[in-house]
mmCIF file of C-alpha atoms and ligand atoms in Angstrom:
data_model
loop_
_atom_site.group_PDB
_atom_site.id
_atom_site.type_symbol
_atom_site.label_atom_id
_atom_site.label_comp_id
_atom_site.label_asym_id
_atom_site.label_seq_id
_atom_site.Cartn_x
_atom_site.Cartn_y
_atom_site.Cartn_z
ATOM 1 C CA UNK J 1172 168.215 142.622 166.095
ATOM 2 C CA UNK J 1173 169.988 145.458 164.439
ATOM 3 C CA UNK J 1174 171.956 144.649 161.254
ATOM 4 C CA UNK J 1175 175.786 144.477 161.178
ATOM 5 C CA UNK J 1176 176.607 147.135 158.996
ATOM 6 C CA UNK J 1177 179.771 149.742 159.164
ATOM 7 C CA UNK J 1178 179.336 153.215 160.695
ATOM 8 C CA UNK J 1179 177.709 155.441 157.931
ATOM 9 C CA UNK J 1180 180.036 156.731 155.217
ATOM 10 C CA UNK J 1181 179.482 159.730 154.054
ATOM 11 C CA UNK J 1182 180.682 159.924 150.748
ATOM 12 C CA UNK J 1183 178.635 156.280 149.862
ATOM 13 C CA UNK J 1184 174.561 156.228 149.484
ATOM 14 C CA UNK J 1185 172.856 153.861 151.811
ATOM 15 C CA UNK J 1186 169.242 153.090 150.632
ATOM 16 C CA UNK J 1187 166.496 151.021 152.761
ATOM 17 C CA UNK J 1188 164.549 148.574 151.013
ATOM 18 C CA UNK J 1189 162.300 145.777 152.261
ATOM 19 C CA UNK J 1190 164.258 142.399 152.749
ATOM 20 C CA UNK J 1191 160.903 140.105 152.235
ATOM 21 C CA UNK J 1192 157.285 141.387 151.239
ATOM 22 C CA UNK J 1193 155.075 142.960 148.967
ATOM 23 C CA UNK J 1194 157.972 145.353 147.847
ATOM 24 C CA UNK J 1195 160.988 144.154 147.592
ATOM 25 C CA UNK J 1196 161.223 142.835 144.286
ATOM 26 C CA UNK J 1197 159.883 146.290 142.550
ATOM 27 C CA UNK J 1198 162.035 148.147 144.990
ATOM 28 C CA UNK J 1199 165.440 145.794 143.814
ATOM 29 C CA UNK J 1200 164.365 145.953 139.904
ATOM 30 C CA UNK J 1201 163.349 149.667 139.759
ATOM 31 C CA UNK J 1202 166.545 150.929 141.833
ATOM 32 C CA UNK J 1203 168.524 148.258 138.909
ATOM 33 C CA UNK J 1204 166.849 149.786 136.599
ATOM 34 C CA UNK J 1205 168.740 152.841 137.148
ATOM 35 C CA UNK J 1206 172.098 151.393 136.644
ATOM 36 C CA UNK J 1207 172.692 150.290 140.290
ATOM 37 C CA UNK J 1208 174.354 146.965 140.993
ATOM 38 C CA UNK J 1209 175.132 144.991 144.309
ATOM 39 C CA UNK J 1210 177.682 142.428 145.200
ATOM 40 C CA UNK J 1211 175.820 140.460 147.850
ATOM 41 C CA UNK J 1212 176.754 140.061 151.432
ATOM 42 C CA UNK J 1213 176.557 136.158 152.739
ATOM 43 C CA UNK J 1214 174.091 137.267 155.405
ATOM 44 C CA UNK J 1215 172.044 139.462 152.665
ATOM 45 C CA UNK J 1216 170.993 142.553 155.283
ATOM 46 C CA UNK J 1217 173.767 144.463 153.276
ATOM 47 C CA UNK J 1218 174.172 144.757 149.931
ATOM 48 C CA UNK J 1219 177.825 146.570 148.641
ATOM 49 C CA UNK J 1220 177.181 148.850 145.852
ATOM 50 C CA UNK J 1221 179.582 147.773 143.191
ATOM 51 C CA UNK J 1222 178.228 150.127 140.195
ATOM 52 C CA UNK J 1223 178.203 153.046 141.821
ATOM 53 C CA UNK J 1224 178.653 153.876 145.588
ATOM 54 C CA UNK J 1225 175.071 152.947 147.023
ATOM 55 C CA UNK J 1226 174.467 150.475 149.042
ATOM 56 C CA UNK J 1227 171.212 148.874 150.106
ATOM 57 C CA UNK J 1228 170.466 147.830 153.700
ATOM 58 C CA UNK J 1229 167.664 144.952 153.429
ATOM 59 C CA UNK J 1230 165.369 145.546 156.665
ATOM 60 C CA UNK J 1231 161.615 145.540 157.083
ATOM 61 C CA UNK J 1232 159.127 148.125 156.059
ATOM 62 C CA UNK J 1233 158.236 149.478 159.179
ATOM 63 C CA UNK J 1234 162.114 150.206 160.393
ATOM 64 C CA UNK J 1235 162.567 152.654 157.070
ATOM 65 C CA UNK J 1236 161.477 155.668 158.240
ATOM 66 C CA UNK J 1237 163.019 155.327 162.012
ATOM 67 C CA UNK J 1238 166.179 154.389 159.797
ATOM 68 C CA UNK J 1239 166.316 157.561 157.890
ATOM 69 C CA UNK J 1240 165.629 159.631 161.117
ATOM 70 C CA UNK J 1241 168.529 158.611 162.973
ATOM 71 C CA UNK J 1242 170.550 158.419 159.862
ATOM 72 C CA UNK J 1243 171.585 155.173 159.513
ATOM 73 C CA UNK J 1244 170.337 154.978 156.076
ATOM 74 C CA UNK J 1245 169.936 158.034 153.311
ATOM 75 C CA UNK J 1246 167.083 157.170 151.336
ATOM 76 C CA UNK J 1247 164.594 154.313 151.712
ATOM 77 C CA UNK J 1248 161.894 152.933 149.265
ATOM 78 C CA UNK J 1249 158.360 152.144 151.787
ATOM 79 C CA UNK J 1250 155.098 152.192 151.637
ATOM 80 C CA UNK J 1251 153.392 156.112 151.593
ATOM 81 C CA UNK J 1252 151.207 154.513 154.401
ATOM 82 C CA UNK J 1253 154.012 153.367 156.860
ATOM 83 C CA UNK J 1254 156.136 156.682 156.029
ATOM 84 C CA UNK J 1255 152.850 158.844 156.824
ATOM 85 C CA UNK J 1256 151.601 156.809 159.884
ATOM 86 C CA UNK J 1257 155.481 157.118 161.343
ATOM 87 C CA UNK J 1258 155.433 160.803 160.381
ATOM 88 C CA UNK J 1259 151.845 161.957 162.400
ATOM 89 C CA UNK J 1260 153.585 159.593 165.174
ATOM 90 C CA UNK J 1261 156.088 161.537 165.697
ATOM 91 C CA UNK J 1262 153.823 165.040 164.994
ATOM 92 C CA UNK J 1263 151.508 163.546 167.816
ATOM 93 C CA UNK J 1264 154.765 163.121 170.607
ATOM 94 C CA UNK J 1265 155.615 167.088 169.097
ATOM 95 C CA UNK J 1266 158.701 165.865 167.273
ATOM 96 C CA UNK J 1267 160.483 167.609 164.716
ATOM 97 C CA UNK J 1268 159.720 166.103 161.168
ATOM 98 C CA UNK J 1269 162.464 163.630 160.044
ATOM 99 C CA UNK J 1270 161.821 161.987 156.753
ATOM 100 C CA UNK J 1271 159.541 162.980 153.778
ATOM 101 C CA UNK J 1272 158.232 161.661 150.388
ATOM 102 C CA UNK J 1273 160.898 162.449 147.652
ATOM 103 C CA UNK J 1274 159.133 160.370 144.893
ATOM 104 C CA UNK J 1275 155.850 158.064 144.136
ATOM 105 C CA UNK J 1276 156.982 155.143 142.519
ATOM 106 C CA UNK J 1277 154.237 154.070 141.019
ATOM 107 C CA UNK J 1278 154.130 150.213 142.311
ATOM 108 C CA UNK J 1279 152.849 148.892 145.714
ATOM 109 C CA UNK J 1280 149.377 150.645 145.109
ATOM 110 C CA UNK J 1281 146.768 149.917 147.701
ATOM 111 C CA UNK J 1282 144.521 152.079 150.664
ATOM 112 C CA UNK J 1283 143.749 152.661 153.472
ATOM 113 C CA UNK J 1284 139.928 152.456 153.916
ATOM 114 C CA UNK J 1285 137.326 152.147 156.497
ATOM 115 C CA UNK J 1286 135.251 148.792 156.384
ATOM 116 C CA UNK J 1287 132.111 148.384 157.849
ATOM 117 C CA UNK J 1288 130.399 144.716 158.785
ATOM 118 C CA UNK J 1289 128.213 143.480 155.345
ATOM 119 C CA UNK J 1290 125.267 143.904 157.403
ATOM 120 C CA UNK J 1291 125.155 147.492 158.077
ATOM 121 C CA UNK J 1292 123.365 149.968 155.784
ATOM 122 C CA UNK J 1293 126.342 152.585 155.104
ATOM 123 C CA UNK J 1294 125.263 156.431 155.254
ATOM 124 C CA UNK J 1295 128.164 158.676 156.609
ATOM 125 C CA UNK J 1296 130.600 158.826 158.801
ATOM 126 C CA UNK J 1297 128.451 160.315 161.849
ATOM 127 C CA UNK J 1298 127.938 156.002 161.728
ATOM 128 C CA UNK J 1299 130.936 155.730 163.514
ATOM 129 C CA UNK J 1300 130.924 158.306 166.324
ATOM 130 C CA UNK J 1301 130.882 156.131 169.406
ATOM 131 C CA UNK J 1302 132.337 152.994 167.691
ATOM 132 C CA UNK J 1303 135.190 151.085 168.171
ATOM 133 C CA UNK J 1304 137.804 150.475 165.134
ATOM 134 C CA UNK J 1305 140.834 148.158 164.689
ATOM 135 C CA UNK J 1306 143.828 149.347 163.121
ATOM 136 C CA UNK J 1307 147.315 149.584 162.677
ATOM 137 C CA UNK J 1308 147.125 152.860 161.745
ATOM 138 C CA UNK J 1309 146.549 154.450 164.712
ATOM 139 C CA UNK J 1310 147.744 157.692 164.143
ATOM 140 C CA UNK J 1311 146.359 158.090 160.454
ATOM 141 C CA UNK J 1312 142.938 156.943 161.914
ATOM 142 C CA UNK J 1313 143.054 159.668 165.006
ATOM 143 C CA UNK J 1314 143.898 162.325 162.518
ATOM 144 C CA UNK J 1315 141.169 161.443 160.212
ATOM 145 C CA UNK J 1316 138.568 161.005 163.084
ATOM 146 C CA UNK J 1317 139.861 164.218 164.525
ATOM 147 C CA UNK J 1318 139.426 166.121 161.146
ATOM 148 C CA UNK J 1319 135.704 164.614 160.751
ATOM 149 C CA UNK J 1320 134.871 165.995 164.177
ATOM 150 C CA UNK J 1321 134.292 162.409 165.540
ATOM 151 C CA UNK J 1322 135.243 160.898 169.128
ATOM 152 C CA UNK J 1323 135.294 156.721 168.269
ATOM 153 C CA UNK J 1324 137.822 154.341 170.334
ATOM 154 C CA UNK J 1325 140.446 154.147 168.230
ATOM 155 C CA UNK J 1326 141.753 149.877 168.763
ATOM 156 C CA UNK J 1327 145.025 149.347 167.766
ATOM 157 C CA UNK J 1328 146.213 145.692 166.697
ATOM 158 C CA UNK J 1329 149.652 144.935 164.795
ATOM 159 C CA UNK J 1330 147.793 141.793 162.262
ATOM 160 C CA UNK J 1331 144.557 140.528 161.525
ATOM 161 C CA UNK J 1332 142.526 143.268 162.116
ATOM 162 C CA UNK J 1333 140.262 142.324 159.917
ATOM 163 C CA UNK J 1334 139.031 139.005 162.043
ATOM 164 C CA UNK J 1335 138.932 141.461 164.687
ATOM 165 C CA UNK J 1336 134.840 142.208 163.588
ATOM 166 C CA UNK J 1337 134.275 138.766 164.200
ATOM 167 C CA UNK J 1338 136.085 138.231 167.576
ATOM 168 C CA UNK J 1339 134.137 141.039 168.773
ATOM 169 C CA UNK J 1340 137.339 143.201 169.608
ATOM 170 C CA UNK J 1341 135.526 146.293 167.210
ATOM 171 C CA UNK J 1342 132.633 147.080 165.683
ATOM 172 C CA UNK J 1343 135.027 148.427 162.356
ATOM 173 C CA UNK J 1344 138.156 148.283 160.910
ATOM 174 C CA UNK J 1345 140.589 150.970 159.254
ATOM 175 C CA UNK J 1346 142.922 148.605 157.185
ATOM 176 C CA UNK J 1347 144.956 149.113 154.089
ATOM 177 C CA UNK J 1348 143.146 147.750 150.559
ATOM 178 C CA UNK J 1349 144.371 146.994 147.187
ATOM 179 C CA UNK J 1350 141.504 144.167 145.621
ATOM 180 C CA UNK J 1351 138.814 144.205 148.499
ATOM 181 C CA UNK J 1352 139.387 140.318 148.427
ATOM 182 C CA UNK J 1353 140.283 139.829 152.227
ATOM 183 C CA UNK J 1354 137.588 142.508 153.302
ATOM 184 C CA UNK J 1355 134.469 139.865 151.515
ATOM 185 C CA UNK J 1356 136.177 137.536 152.572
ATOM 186 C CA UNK J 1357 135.659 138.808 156.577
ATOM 187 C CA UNK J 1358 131.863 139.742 155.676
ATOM 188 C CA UNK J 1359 133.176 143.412 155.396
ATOM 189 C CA UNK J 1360 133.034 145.968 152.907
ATOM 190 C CA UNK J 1361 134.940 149.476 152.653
ATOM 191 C CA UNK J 1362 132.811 152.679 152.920
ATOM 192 C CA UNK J 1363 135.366 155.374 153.118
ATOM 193 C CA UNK J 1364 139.113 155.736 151.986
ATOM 194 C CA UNK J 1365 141.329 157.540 154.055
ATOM 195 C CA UNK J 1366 144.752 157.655 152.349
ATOM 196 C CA UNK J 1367 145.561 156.616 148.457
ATOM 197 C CA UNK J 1368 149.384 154.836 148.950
ATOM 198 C CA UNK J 1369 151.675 153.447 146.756
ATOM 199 C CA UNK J 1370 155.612 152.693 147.543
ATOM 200 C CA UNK J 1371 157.379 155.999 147.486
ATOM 201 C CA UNK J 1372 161.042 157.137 148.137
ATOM 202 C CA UNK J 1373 161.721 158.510 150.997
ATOM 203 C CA UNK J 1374 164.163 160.936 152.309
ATOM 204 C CA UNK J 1375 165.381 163.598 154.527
ATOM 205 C CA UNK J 1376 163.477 166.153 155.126
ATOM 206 C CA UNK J 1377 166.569 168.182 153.878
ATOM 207 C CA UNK J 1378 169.124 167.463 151.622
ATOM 208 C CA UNK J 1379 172.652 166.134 151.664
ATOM 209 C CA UNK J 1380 175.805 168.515 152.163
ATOM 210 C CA UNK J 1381 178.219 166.310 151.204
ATOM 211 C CA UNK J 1382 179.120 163.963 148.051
ATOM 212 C CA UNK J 1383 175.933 161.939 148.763
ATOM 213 C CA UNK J 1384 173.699 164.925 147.502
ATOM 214 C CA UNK J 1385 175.525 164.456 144.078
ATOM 215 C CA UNK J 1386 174.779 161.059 144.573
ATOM 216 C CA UNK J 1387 171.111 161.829 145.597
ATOM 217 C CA UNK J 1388 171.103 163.597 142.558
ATOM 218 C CA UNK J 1389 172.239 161.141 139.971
ATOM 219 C CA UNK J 1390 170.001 158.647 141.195
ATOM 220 C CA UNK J 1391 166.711 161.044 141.149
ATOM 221 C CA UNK J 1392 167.414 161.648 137.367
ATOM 222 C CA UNK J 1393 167.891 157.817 136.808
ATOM 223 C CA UNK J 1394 164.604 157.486 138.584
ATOM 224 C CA UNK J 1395 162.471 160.150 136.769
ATOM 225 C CA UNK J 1396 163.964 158.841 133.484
ATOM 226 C CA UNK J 1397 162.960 155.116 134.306
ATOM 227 C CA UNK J 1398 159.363 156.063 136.029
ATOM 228 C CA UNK J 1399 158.379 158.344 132.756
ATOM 229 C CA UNK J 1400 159.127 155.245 130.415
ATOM 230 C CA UNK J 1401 158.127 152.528 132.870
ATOM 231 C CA UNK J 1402 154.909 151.975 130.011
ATOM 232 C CA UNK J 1403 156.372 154.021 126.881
ATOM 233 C CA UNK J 1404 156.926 152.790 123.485
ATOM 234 C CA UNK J 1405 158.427 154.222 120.464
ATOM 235 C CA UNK J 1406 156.305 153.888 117.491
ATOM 236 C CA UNK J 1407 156.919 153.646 113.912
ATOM 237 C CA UNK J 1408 155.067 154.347 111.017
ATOM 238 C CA UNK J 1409 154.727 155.864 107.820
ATOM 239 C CA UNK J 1410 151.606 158.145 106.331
ATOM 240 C CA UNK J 1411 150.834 160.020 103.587
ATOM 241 C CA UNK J 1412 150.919 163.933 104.224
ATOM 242 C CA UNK J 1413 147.360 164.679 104.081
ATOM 243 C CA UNK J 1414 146.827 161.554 106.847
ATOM 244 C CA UNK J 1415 149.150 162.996 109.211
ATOM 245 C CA UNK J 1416 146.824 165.303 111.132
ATOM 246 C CA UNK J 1417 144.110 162.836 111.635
ATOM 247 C CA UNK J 1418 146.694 160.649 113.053
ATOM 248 C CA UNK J 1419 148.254 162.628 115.749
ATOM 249 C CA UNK J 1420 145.506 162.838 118.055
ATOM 250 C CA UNK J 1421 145.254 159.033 118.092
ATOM 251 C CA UNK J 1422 148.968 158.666 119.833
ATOM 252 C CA UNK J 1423 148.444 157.863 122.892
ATOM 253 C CA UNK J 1424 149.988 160.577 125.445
ATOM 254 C CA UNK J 1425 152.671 161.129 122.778
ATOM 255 C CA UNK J 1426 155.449 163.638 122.971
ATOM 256 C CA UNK J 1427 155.745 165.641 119.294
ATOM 257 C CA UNK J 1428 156.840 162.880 116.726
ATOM 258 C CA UNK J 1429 159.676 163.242 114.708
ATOM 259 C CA UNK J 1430 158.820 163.519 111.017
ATOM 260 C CA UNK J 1431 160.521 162.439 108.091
ATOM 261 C CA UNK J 1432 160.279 162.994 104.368
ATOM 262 C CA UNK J 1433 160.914 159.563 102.716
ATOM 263 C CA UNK J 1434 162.892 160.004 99.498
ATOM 264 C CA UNK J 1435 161.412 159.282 96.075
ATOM 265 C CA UNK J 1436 157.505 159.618 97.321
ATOM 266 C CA UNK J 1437 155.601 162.005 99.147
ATOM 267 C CA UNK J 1438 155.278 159.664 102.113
ATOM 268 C CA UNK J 1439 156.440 160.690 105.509
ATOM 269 C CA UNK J 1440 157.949 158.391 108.277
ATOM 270 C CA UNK J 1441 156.608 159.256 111.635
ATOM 271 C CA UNK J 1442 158.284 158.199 114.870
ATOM 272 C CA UNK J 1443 156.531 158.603 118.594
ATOM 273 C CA UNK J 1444 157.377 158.361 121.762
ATOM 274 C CA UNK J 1445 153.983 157.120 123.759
ATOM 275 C CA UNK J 1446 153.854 156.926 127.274
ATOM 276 C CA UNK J 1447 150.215 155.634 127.232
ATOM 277 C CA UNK J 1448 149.268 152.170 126.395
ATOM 278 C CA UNK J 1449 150.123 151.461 122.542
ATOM 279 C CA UNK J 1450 146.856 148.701 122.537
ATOM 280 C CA UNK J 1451 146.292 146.384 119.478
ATOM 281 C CA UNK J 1452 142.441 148.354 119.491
ATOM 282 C CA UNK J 1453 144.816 151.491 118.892
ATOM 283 C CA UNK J 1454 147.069 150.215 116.591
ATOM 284 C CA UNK J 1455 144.265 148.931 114.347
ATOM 285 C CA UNK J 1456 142.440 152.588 114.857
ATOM 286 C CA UNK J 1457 145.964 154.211 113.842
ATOM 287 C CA UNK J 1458 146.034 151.502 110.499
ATOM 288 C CA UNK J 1459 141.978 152.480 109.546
ATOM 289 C CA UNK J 1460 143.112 156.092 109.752
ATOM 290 C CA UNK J 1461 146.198 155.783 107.187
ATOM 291 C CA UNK J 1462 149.242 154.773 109.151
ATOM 292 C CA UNK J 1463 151.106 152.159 107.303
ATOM 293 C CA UNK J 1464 154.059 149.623 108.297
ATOM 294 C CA UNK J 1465 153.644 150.165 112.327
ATOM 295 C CA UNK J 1466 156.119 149.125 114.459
ATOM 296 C CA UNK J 1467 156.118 149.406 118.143
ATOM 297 C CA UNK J 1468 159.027 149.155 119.907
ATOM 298 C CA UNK J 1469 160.409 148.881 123.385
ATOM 299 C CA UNK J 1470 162.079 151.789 125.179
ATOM 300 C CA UNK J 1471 164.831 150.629 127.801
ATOM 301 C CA UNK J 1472 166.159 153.694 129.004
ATOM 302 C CA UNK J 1473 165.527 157.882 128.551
ATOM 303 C CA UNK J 1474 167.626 160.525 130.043
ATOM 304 C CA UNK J 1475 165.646 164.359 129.323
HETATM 305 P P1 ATP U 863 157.618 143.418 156.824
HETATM 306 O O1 ATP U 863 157.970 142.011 157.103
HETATM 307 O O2 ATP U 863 158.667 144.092 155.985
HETATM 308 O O3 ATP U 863 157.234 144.217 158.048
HETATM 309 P P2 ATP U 863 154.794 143.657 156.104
HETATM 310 O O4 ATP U 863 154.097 142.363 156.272
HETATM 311 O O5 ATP U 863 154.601 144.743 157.098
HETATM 312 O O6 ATP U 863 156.342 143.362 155.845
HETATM 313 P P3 ATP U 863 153.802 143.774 153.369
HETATM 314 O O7 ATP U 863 152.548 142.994 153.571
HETATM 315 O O8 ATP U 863 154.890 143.180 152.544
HETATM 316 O O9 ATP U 863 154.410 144.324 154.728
HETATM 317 O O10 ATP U 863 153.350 145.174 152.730
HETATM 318 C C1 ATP U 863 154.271 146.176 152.453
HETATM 319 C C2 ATP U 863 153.537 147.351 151.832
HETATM 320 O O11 ATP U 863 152.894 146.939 150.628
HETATM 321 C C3 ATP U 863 152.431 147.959 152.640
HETATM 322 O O12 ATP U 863 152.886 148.835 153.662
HETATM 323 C C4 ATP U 863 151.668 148.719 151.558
HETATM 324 O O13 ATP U 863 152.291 149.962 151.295
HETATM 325 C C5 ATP U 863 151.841 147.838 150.322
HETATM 326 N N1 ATP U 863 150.612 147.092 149.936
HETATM 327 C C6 ATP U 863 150.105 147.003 148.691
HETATM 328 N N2 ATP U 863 148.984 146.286 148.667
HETATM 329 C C7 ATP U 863 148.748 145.880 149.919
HETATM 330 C C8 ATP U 863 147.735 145.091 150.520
HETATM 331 N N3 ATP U 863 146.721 144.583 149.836
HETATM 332 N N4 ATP U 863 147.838 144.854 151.851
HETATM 333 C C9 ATP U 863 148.866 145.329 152.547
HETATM 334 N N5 ATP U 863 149.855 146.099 152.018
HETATM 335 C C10 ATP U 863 149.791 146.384 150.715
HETATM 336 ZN ZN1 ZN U 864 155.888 145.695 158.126
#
C-alpha cells in the first residue's frame, strides 16, 4: 500500500524514517534534536513539519532508498546495510546510482557477517567455495564472493535465515550481527564480517536546486552539531598554575580549554569541552593530579 501523501513540494523537506523497528525512535529523537517538530497526522504515515518545513513520511526500512530514487522523499534515515544492498541492486541491473550516504549517525550499529555451523573448524574463506549460503543480502554477498574469487550458491530468504542451517536449506548464512546472541543461539558462530553498518542519512546522489538545498543545508549543520556532542560534557575546574600542564593531557578528547585567572589568588579556572567519556575513574585521576572543585556538566546543543 502506498501512503497518502500530497504530490512532492518543492520548497518543503520530506525525510523517510522507519514507522516501527530497530530505528525509529533514534531516527525521531536525533532529527528532534535538531530543532525539528511534527504535528501528527491521524493515520501517522505523515508527519507535517510545524518547526520548520520538513516533513517525515513514516514507511519501512527497506522502501527508503526506492523512495529517494523516484523522489518521493528527499532524505531518509536507514540502515548503511539496506541503502548498500539496494545500491549494488541496482549496479547489478546497470542502473544509474540514485541515492548515497550523506551522514553516519552513529546509532543502529550492527554487521553483516558470515556464520558458519558450531561444528566446523573455521580456516578461510576457500571453506565456502562450493557451499550454499542464506541471506538477505544477496547482492552484498555476490559482490563479496565475487571479490574473494569464490563461486558458492548464493540462497536468498527474506527472515529467518538463520534456522535456515538447521532446515537444511544452506550449509551457511550471511546475516546482519550486532551481540552474536541469535547466531549461539542457532549453533552458529560468525567467521568473517562483510560490511560494518550503522543507520546513516541518506540522500541524492546530487544535491537540491531549489529552496530544499537551503533546507538540506540547515539541517546537516543541526546534525553535525548534535552528532559531535551526542557524548560531550563541559567540565569545570580550578588548578593551580604549575598543575595545569599535567592536567591537560588527562581531558578526555578535549578541545583547548578556556583559562581563567581567578582574582585575589594565583589559581586558574579551567573550562573543557570533552567529547570523550568524562568517567568517575577520570575524574578521580583529574582530582589526584591537582584539579579542584570539578564540575561536569551537560551540553544540549553546539553550533561551530
Ligand atoms: P521494517 O518493518 O521497517 O522492514 P525490519 O524488520 O526490516 O523493519 P529492523 O529489524 O527494525 O528492520 O532493523 C532495522 C535496521 O536496524 C537494520 O537494517 C540494521 O541496519 C539495524 N540493526 C541493528 N542491529 C541489528 C540486528 N541485530 N539485527 C538486525 N538489524 C539490526
Ligand atoms: Zn525491513
Amino acid at each position: 500500500m502506498s501512503p497518502p501523501v500530497p504530490a512532492a513540494a518543492r520548497d518543503r523537506l520530506r525525510i523517510a524514517i522507519q514507522k516501527s523497528g530497530r530505528l525509529a525512535d533514534a531516527a525521531r529523537a536525533l532529527l528532534a534534536s535538531c530543532g525539528l517538530s511534527w504535528r501528527e497526522s491521524r493515520d501517522r504515515l505523515f508527519c507535517y513539519g510545524e518547526s520548520l518545513p520538513v516533513d517525515l513520511l513514516l514507511v519501512r526500512d527497506d522502501d527508503i532508498p526506492g523512495l529517494i530514487a523516484d523522489g518521493v522523499c528527499d532524505l531518509g534515515v536507514v540502515g548503511r546495510n539496506v541503502l548498500l544492498e539496494q545500491d549494488r541492486e541496482r549496479r547489478a541491473a546497470q542502473r544509474a546510482p540514485a541515492f548515497r550516504e550523506w551522514r553516519a549517525l552513529g546509532f543502529g550499529a550492527c554487521r553483516l557477517a558470515l556464520a558458519v555451523p558450531d561444528t566446523w573448524t573455521w580456516q578461510d574463506a576457500r571453506q565456502l567455495e562450493g557451499k550454499r549460503i542464506a541471506t538477505s543480502y544477496p547482492a552484498l554477498l555476490s559482490e563479496w564472493l565475487a571479490a574473494q574469487g569464490l563461486a558458492a550458491d548464493v540462497v536468498q530468504l527474506s527472515g529467518s535465515v538463520e534456522i535456515a542451517p538447521r532446515l537444511g536449506q544452506a550449509d551457511a548464512i550471511c546475516d546482519l550481527v550486532s551481540s552474536g546472541a541469535t547466531l549461539a543461539a542457532n549453533q552458529l558462530k560468525p567467521v568473517l564480517t562483510l560490511l560494518e553498518s550503522e543507520a546513516v542519512l541518506a540522500g541524492p546522489t546530487g544535491s537540491f536546486d531549489d529552496p530544499r538545498a537551503e533546507l538540506a543545508e540547515l539541517l546537516l549543520r543541526r546534525l553535525d552539531g548534535a552528532l559531535r556532542i551526542r557524548n560531550s560534557k563541559l567540565l569545570l575546574f580550578q588548578a593551580s598554575r604549575e598543575a595545569v600542564p599535567g592536567l591537560l593531557p588527562l581531558l578526555p578528547d578535549a578541545e583547548a580549554p578556556t583559562v581563567t585567572r581567578i582574582d585575589g589568588s594565583d589559581g586558574l579556572a579551567l573550562q573543557a569541552l570533552c567529547h570523550g567519556a568524562v568517567t568517575w575513574q577520570r575524574l578521580e585521576e583529574l582530582k589526584r593530579a591537582g584539579a579542584r572543585g570539578l564540575l561536569v556538566l551537560p551540553v544540549e546543543g553546539m553550533l561551530a
